[in-house]
mmCIF file of C-alpha atoms in Angstrom:
data_model
loop_
_atom_site.group_PDB
_atom_site.id
_atom_site.type_symbol
_atom_site.label_atom_id
_atom_site.label_comp_id
_atom_site.label_asym_id
_atom_site.label_seq_id
_atom_site.Cartn_x
_atom_site.Cartn_y
_atom_site.Cartn_z
ATOM 1 C CA MET C 1 0.020 0.145 0.086
ATOM 2 C CA ARG C 2 2.879 2.218 0.771
ATOM 3 C CA ASN C 3 4.472 1.829 -2.603
ATOM 4 C CA THR C 4 0.730 2.917 -4.058
ATOM 5 C CA TYR C 5 0.972 6.669 -2.204
ATOM 6 C CA LEU C 6 4.889 6.931 -3.205
ATOM 7 C CA GLN C 7 3.356 6.250 -6.905
ATOM 8 C CA PHE C 8 0.690 8.536 -6.552
ATOM 9 C CA LEU C 9 2.961 11.465 -5.324
ATOM 10 C CA GLN C 10 5.334 10.648 -8.290
ATOM 11 C CA LEU C 11 2.332 11.459 -10.292
ATOM 12 C CA VAL C 12 1.667 14.916 -8.514
ATOM 13 C CA THR C 13 5.088 15.864 -8.171
ATOM 14 C CA GLY C 14 5.469 15.452 -11.999
ATOM 15 C CA ILE C 15 2.566 17.777 -12.829
ATOM 16 C CA PHE C 16 4.092 20.533 -10.584
ATOM 17 C CA ILE C 17 7.552 19.910 -12.196
ATOM 18 C CA ALA C 18 6.115 20.151 -15.631
ATOM 19 C CA VAL C 19 4.838 23.382 -14.965
ATOM 20 C CA LEU C 20 7.627 24.898 -12.869
ATOM 21 C CA LEU C 21 10.592 23.555 -14.823
ATOM 22 C CA GLY C 22 8.461 24.498 -18.089
ATOM 23 C CA ILE C 23 8.657 28.122 -16.841
ATOM 24 C CA HIS C 24 12.467 27.375 -15.889
ATOM 25 C CA MET C 25 13.471 26.264 -19.157
ATOM 26 C CA VAL C 26 11.614 28.900 -21.167
ATOM 27 C CA ILE C 27 13.408 31.772 -19.342
ATOM 28 C CA MET C 28 16.645 29.923 -19.466
ATOM 29 C CA HIS C 29 16.448 28.557 -23.036
ATOM 30 C CA LEU C 30 13.904 30.398 -25.313
ATOM 31 C CA ASP C 31 15.329 33.793 -24.632
ATOM 32 C CA ALA C 32 15.650 34.441 -28.737
ATOM 33 C CA ILE C 33 12.183 33.456 -29.179
ATOM 34 C CA LEU C 34 10.748 35.160 -25.947
ATOM 35 C CA GLY C 35 12.817 38.545 -27.300
ATOM 36 C CA PHE C 36 10.785 38.150 -30.611
ATOM 37 C CA PHE C 37 7.601 38.435 -28.731
ATOM 38 C CA GLY C 38 8.817 41.349 -26.858
ATOM 39 C CA VAL C 39 9.908 39.963 -23.630
ATOM 40 C CA ASP C 40 13.582 40.503 -22.804
ATOM 41 C CA VAL C 41 15.077 37.695 -20.688
ATOM 42 C CA THR C 42 18.547 37.944 -22.138
ATOM 43 C CA GLU C 43 21.476 36.802 -20.122
ATOM 44 C CA ALA C 44 19.452 35.071 -17.573
ATOM 45 C CA THR C 45 22.478 33.377 -16.510
ATOM 46 C CA SER C 46 24.580 36.597 -15.828
ATOM 47 C CA TRP C 47 25.556 37.613 -12.156
ATOM 48 C CA GLU C 48 23.438 40.603 -12.151
ATOM 49 C CA SER C 49 20.159 39.022 -13.547
ATOM 50 C CA MET C 50 20.966 35.830 -11.201
ATOM 51 C CA ILE C 51 21.277 38.010 -8.230
ATOM 52 C CA GLU C 52 18.162 40.342 -9.041
ATOM 53 C CA ARG C 53 15.937 37.177 -9.455
ATOM 54 C CA ALA C 54 17.613 35.548 -5.862
ATOM 55 C CA GLY C 55 16.646 38.693 -4.117
ATOM 56 C CA GLN C 56 13.003 38.190 -4.952
ATOM 57 C CA GLY C 57 11.083 36.241 -2.554
ATOM 58 C CA VAL C 58 8.748 34.891 -5.303
ATOM 59 C CA TRP C 59 11.510 33.519 -7.343
ATOM 60 C CA ALA C 60 13.272 32.051 -4.093
ATOM 61 C CA GLY C 61 10.071 30.380 -3.073
ATOM 62 C CA LEU C 62 9.641 28.911 -6.423
ATOM 63 C CA TYR C 63 12.881 27.506 -6.860
ATOM 64 C CA ILE C 64 12.778 26.008 -3.229
ATOM 65 C CA ALA C 65 9.540 24.384 -4.194
ATOM 66 C CA LEU C 66 10.854 23.191 -7.688
ATOM 67 C CA LEU C 67 13.859 21.646 -5.818
ATOM 68 C CA ALA C 68 11.657 19.659 -3.227
ATOM 69 C CA PHE C 69 9.291 18.345 -6.095
ATOM 70 C CA VAL C 70 12.293 17.143 -8.280
ATOM 71 C CA LEU C 71 14.169 15.632 -5.532
ATOM 72 C CA TYR C 72 11.256 13.659 -4.679
ATOM 73 C CA HIS C 73 10.159 12.870 -8.279
ATOM 74 C CA ALA C 74 13.976 12.200 -9.452
ATOM 75 C CA LEU C 75 15.144 10.048 -6.284
ATOM 76 C CA ASN C 76 11.516 8.035 -6.150
ATOM 77 C CA GLY C 77 11.958 7.189 -9.682
ATOM 78 C CA LEU C 78 15.487 6.065 -9.265
ATOM 79 C CA ARG C 79 14.456 3.953 -6.295
ATOM 80 C CA GLY C 80 11.832 2.590 -8.326
ATOM 81 C CA ILE C 81 14.698 1.545 -11.055
ATOM 82 C CA ILE C 82 17.047 -0.174 -8.774
ATOM 83 C CA LEU C 83 14.053 -2.171 -6.887
ATOM 84 C CA GLU C 84 13.026 -3.469 -10.218
ATOM 85 C CA LEU C 85 16.582 -4.480 -11.300
ATOM 86 C CA ALA C 86 17.639 -6.059 -7.532
ATOM 87 C CA PRO C 87 14.069 -6.805 -5.738
ATOM 88 C CA SER C 88 14.763 -8.034 -2.424
ATOM 89 C CA ALA C 89 13.919 -6.688 1.479
ATOM 90 C CA THR C 90 17.497 -5.771 1.864
ATOM 91 C CA THR C 91 18.066 -3.778 -1.266
ATOM 92 C CA GLU C 92 14.685 -1.968 -0.459
ATOM 93 C CA ARG C 93 15.659 -1.020 3.075
ATOM 94 C CA ILE C 94 19.481 0.375 1.938
ATOM 95 C CA VAL C 95 17.874 1.968 -1.137
ATOM 96 C CA THR C 96 15.367 3.465 0.486
ATOM 97 C CA TRP C 97 17.294 4.979 3.482
ATOM 98 C CA VAL C 98 20.449 5.941 1.234
ATOM 99 C CA ILE C 99 17.886 8.007 -0.813
ATOM 100 C CA ILE C 100 16.106 9.619 2.027
ATOM 101 C CA ALA C 101 19.300 10.732 3.606
ATOM 102 C CA PHE C 102 20.678 11.956 0.193
ATOM 103 C CA GLY C 103 17.309 13.885 -0.520
ATOM 104 C CA ILE C 104 17.530 15.781 2.866
ATOM 105 C CA ILE C 105 21.278 16.630 2.528
ATOM 106 C CA ALA C 106 20.555 18.092 -1.008
ATOM 107 C CA PHE C 107 17.393 19.610 0.022
ATOM 108 C CA ILE C 108 19.194 21.662 2.941
ATOM 109 C CA GLY C 109 22.246 22.460 0.769
ATOM 110 C CA GLY C 110 20.144 23.778 -2.076
ATOM 111 C CA THR C 111 17.769 25.670 0.341
ATOM 112 C CA TYR C 112 20.469 27.314 2.298
ATOM 113 C CA VAL C 113 22.018 29.058 -0.637
ATOM 114 C CA PRO C 114 18.923 30.763 -2.137
ATOM 115 C CA LEU C 115 17.863 31.678 1.510
ATOM 116 C CA ALA C 116 21.268 33.227 1.994
ATOM 117 C CA LEU C 117 21.127 35.092 -1.313
ATOM 118 C CA LEU C 118 17.680 36.105 -0.415
ATOM 119 C CA ALA C 119 18.837 37.381 3.154
ATOM 120 C CA GLY C 120 21.304 39.604 1.222
ATOM 121 C CA GLN C 121 24.313 37.933 2.770
ATOM 122 C CA GLU C 122 27.370 39.522 1.373
ATOM 123 C CA LEU C 123 29.178 37.454 -1.078
ATOM 124 C CA SER C 124 32.804 37.687 -1.599
ATOM 125 C CA MET D 1 9.338 -8.908 0.050
ATOM 126 C CA LYS D 2 11.291 -12.355 0.300
ATOM 127 C CA GLN D 3 12.581 -13.508 -2.977
ATOM 128 C CA ILE D 4 11.263 -17.103 -2.642
ATOM 129 C CA GLN D 5 12.274 -18.519 -6.024
ATOM 130 C CA PRO D 6 14.938 -16.814 -8.580
ATOM 131 C CA ARG D 7 13.010 -15.380 -11.210
ATOM 132 C CA GLN D 8 13.371 -17.592 -14.130
ATOM 133 C CA ASN D 9 12.637 -15.596 -16.964
ATOM 134 C CA TYR D 10 14.089 -12.185 -15.679
ATOM 135 C CA LEU D 11 15.850 -10.668 -18.584
ATOM 136 C CA GLY D 12 17.180 -7.967 -16.883
ATOM 137 C CA PRO D 13 17.985 -4.216 -18.203
ATOM 138 C CA GLY D 14 18.319 -6.252 -21.815
ATOM 139 C CA GLY D 15 14.894 -7.146 -21.452
ATOM 140 C CA TRP D 16 14.064 -3.158 -21.447
ATOM 141 C CA VAL D 17 14.972 -2.982 -25.167
ATOM 142 C CA TRP D 18 13.945 -6.396 -26.869
ATOM 143 C CA ALA D 19 11.863 -9.623 -25.648
ATOM 144 C CA GLY D 20 9.948 -10.000 -28.676
ATOM 145 C CA LYS D 21 7.893 -7.532 -30.613
ATOM 146 C CA TYR D 22 7.919 -4.435 -28.988
ATOM 147 C CA LYS D 23 5.187 -2.027 -29.853
ATOM 148 C CA LEU D 24 5.556 1.958 -30.053
ATOM 149 C CA GLU D 25 4.456 2.466 -26.213
ATOM 150 C CA ARG D 26 7.240 0.171 -24.975
ATOM 151 C CA TYR D 27 10.008 2.145 -26.639
ATOM 152 C CA LEU D 28 8.269 5.515 -25.495
ATOM 153 C CA TYR D 29 8.526 3.551 -21.888
ATOM 154 C CA LEU D 30 11.987 2.965 -22.448
ATOM 155 C CA LEU D 31 13.182 6.530 -23.808
ATOM 156 C CA HIS D 32 11.004 7.858 -20.817
ATOM 157 C CA ARG D 33 13.456 5.954 -18.248
ATOM 158 C CA ILE D 34 16.731 6.939 -20.032
ATOM 159 C CA THR D 35 15.749 10.551 -20.100
ATOM 160 C CA GLY D 36 14.758 10.496 -16.641
ATOM 161 C CA LEU D 37 18.344 9.121 -15.416
ATOM 162 C CA GLY D 38 19.735 11.603 -17.668
ATOM 163 C CA ILE D 39 18.044 14.410 -16.248
ATOM 164 C CA LEU D 40 18.781 12.925 -12.659
ATOM 165 C CA LEU D 41 22.611 13.099 -13.796
ATOM 166 C CA PHE D 42 22.139 16.647 -14.966
ATOM 167 C CA LEU D 43 20.402 17.637 -11.819
ATOM 168 C CA LEU D 44 23.306 16.568 -9.570
ATOM 169 C CA ILE D 45 26.066 18.646 -11.618
ATOM 170 C CA HIS D 46 23.342 21.384 -11.451
ATOM 171 C CA LEU D 47 22.929 21.340 -8.050
ATOM 172 C CA VAL D 48 26.721 21.415 -7.413
ATOM 173 C CA MET D 49 26.955 24.673 -9.778
ATOM 174 C CA THR D 50 24.099 26.631 -8.226
ATOM 175 C CA THR D 51 24.873 25.712 -4.581
ATOM 176 C CA ILE D 52 28.734 25.091 -4.012
ATOM 177 C CA PHE D 53 29.929 27.399 -6.884
ATOM 178 C CA ARG D 54 27.126 30.223 -6.922
ATOM 179 C CA ILE D 55 28.055 30.777 -3.024
ATOM 180 C CA GLN D 56 31.529 31.639 -3.801
ATOM 181 C CA GLY D 57 30.506 34.963 -5.346
ATOM 182 C CA GLN D 58 30.752 36.433 -8.879
ATOM 183 C CA ASP D 59 34.072 35.703 -9.968
ATOM 184 C CA VAL D 60 33.586 31.764 -9.557
ATOM 185 C CA TRP D 61 30.073 31.874 -10.839
ATOM 186 C CA GLU D 62 31.292 33.856 -13.998
ATOM 187 C CA ALA D 63 33.988 31.504 -14.508
ATOM 188 C CA THR D 64 31.590 28.542 -14.209
ATOM 189 C CA ILE D 65 29.015 30.142 -16.846
ATOM 190 C CA ALA D 66 32.119 30.805 -19.017
ATOM 191 C CA LEU D 67 32.865 26.797 -18.624
ATOM 192 C CA LEU D 68 29.536 25.855 -19.464
ATOM 193 C CA HIS D 69 29.585 28.107 -22.849
ATOM 194 C CA ASN D 70 32.050 25.026 -23.982
ATOM 195 C CA PRO D 71 30.241 23.498 -27.169
ATOM 196 C CA TRP D 72 30.338 20.199 -25.510
ATOM 197 C CA PHE D 73 28.496 21.697 -22.746
ATOM 198 C CA LYS D 74 26.000 23.374 -25.028
ATOM 199 C CA ILE D 75 25.073 19.975 -26.716
ATOM 200 C CA GLY D 76 24.474 18.693 -23.450
ATOM 201 C CA GLU D 77 22.532 21.433 -22.217
ATOM 202 C CA TYR D 78 20.475 21.076 -25.431
ATOM 203 C CA LEU D 79 20.202 17.199 -25.078
ATOM 204 C CA VAL D 80 18.826 18.029 -21.418
ATOM 205 C CA ALA D 81 16.152 20.268 -22.509
ATOM 206 C CA ALA D 82 15.098 17.774 -25.275
ATOM 207 C CA ALA D 83 14.841 15.354 -22.509
ATOM 208 C CA PHE D 84 12.921 17.376 -20.515
ATOM 209 C CA VAL D 85 10.536 18.416 -23.087
ATOM 210 C CA TYR D 86 10.086 14.446 -23.933
ATOM 211 C CA HIS D 87 9.705 13.428 -20.254
ATOM 212 C CA ALA D 88 7.155 15.954 -19.316
ATOM 213 C CA LEU D 89 4.905 15.636 -22.051
ATOM 214 C CA ASN D 90 4.897 11.939 -22.337
ATOM 215 C CA GLY D 91 5.026 11.797 -18.459
ATOM 216 C CA LEU D 92 1.422 13.817 -19.163
ATOM 217 C CA ARG D 93 0.531 10.840 -21.201
ATOM 218 C CA LEU D 94 1.235 8.062 -18.590
ATOM 219 C CA ILE D 95 -0.597 10.141 -15.874
ATOM 220 C CA LEU D 96 -3.776 10.319 -17.946
ATOM 221 C CA GLN D 97 -3.689 6.732 -19.059
ATOM 222 C CA GLU D 98 -3.057 5.530 -15.660
ATOM 223 C CA LEU D 99 -5.584 7.724 -14.152
ATOM 224 C CA GLY D 100 -8.035 6.272 -16.980
ATOM 225 C CA PHE D 101 -8.597 9.225 -18.877
ATOM 226 C CA ALA D 102 -9.011 9.222 -22.584
ATOM 227 C CA MET D 103 -9.166 5.802 -22.244
ATOM 228 C CA GLY D 104 -12.602 5.638 -24.879
ATOM 229 C CA ARG D 105 -15.547 3.599 -24.284
ATOM 230 C CA PRO D 106 -15.232 -0.011 -23.567
ATOM 231 C CA THR D 107 -16.147 -2.122 -26.505
ATOM 232 C CA PRO D 108 -17.113 -5.687 -26.959
ATOM 233 C CA PRO D 109 -13.966 -7.947 -27.928
ATOM 234 C CA ILE D 110 -15.273 -8.937 -31.390
ATOM 235 C CA TYR D 111 -12.793 -9.572 -34.077
ATOM 236 C CA PRO D 112 -11.051 -7.128 -35.336
ATOM 237 C CA TYR D 113 -10.150 -6.375 -31.761
ATOM 238 C CA LYS D 114 -9.195 -3.049 -30.990
ATOM 239 C CA ASP D 115 -7.476 -2.885 -27.385
ATOM 240 C CA SER D 116 -7.027 0.432 -25.513
ATOM 241 C CA LEU D 117 -3.456 0.748 -26.817
ATOM 242 C CA ARG D 118 -4.329 0.842 -30.409
ATOM 243 C CA LYS D 119 -7.351 2.899 -29.717
ATOM 244 C CA LYS D 120 -5.138 5.736 -28.415
ATOM 245 C CA ARG D 121 -2.114 5.624 -30.662
ATOM 246 C CA PRO D 122 -3.048 8.126 -32.831
ATOM 247 C CA TRP D 123 -3.158 10.418 -29.888
ATOM 248 C CA THR D 124 0.242 8.995 -29.063
ATOM 249 C CA ILE D 125 1.421 9.478 -32.377
ATOM 250 C CA ALA D 126 0.193 13.071 -32.260
ATOM 251 C CA LEU D 127 1.913 13.609 -28.857
ATOM 252 C CA VAL D 128 5.314 12.215 -30.312
ATOM 253 C CA ALA D 129 4.972 14.808 -33.033
ATOM 254 C CA VAL D 130 4.218 17.698 -30.760
ATOM 255 C CA ILE D 131 7.223 16.792 -28.674
ATOM 256 C CA VAL D 132 9.743 16.849 -31.910
ATOM 257 C CA ILE D 133 8.041 20.196 -32.899
ATOM 258 C CA LEU D 134 8.989 21.654 -29.462
ATOM 259 C CA ALA D 135 12.590 20.313 -29.517
ATOM 260 C CA LEU D 136 12.876 21.538 -32.767
ATOM 261 C CA VAL D 137 11.659 25.035 -31.354
ATOM 262 C CA PHE D 138 14.279 24.607 -28.559
ATOM 263 C CA PHE D 139 17.166 23.508 -31.485
ATOM 264 C CA TYR D 140 16.464 26.728 -32.861
ATOM 265 C CA ASP D 141 16.822 28.828 -29.925
ATOM 266 C CA PHE D 142 20.172 27.108 -29.012
ATOM 267 C CA ILE D 143 21.519 28.031 -32.436
ATOM 268 C CA ALA D 144 20.034 31.154 -32.301
ATOM 269 C CA GLY D 145 21.504 31.989 -29.137
ATOM 270 C CA GLY D 146 24.620 32.365 -30.871
ATOM 271 C CA TRP D 147 26.329 29.446 -29.247
#
């Protein structure tokens, strides 16, 4: 039963990721086409543009939400593939805990930086 | 989940590719898995870049971005964008299917049979066409972006 809920969360996070990552991809990669429609997002990866977005709470919130959804979706997907290749109770225990630990560490690391930038911490 | 008997007919990853005649949907599934693993690999690199490198300030950030303008990274970046387009749209198809939408009305099993996959196949092919078009749009932008 537990795996049913995990799989259902996989669908739900998938939908959120499609929307949020869709926005991210369009801004990062479709600058020439957006420019054609009069939206100027050139050099989204420049330091100034990145810091400007990082200083806005909405962007920080969206990125942190995206990080949470993506980490769940990616790691749960990987868990499914590994358990399909090597199904056993031991593998399941090890893989599940390693993935949970990795996910928490990645989430803390990935949340700390946007929060620090949002707080306007002086960077060298 | 104790394994009582070894799985006699288990083909391993080779079976993902071929275990007899596979239809279109099976290869879409295989590609879904490959793109998923590829995006996961990119995610790890991307997280390192946007955390460990970004927190070190403007100089390190700009050096990293300059490194990523290398043509090989550009090709990789395009592949990630295309993989995302594929994984997202095929994933939406799988969600609709798993939740039972767009399955069509049930029909009596009278020859010639029309199973649910065959009924949906025109939509599947249309979706593949949309994915190809979007991948080309991203490709255009990568070229136009003056890489």
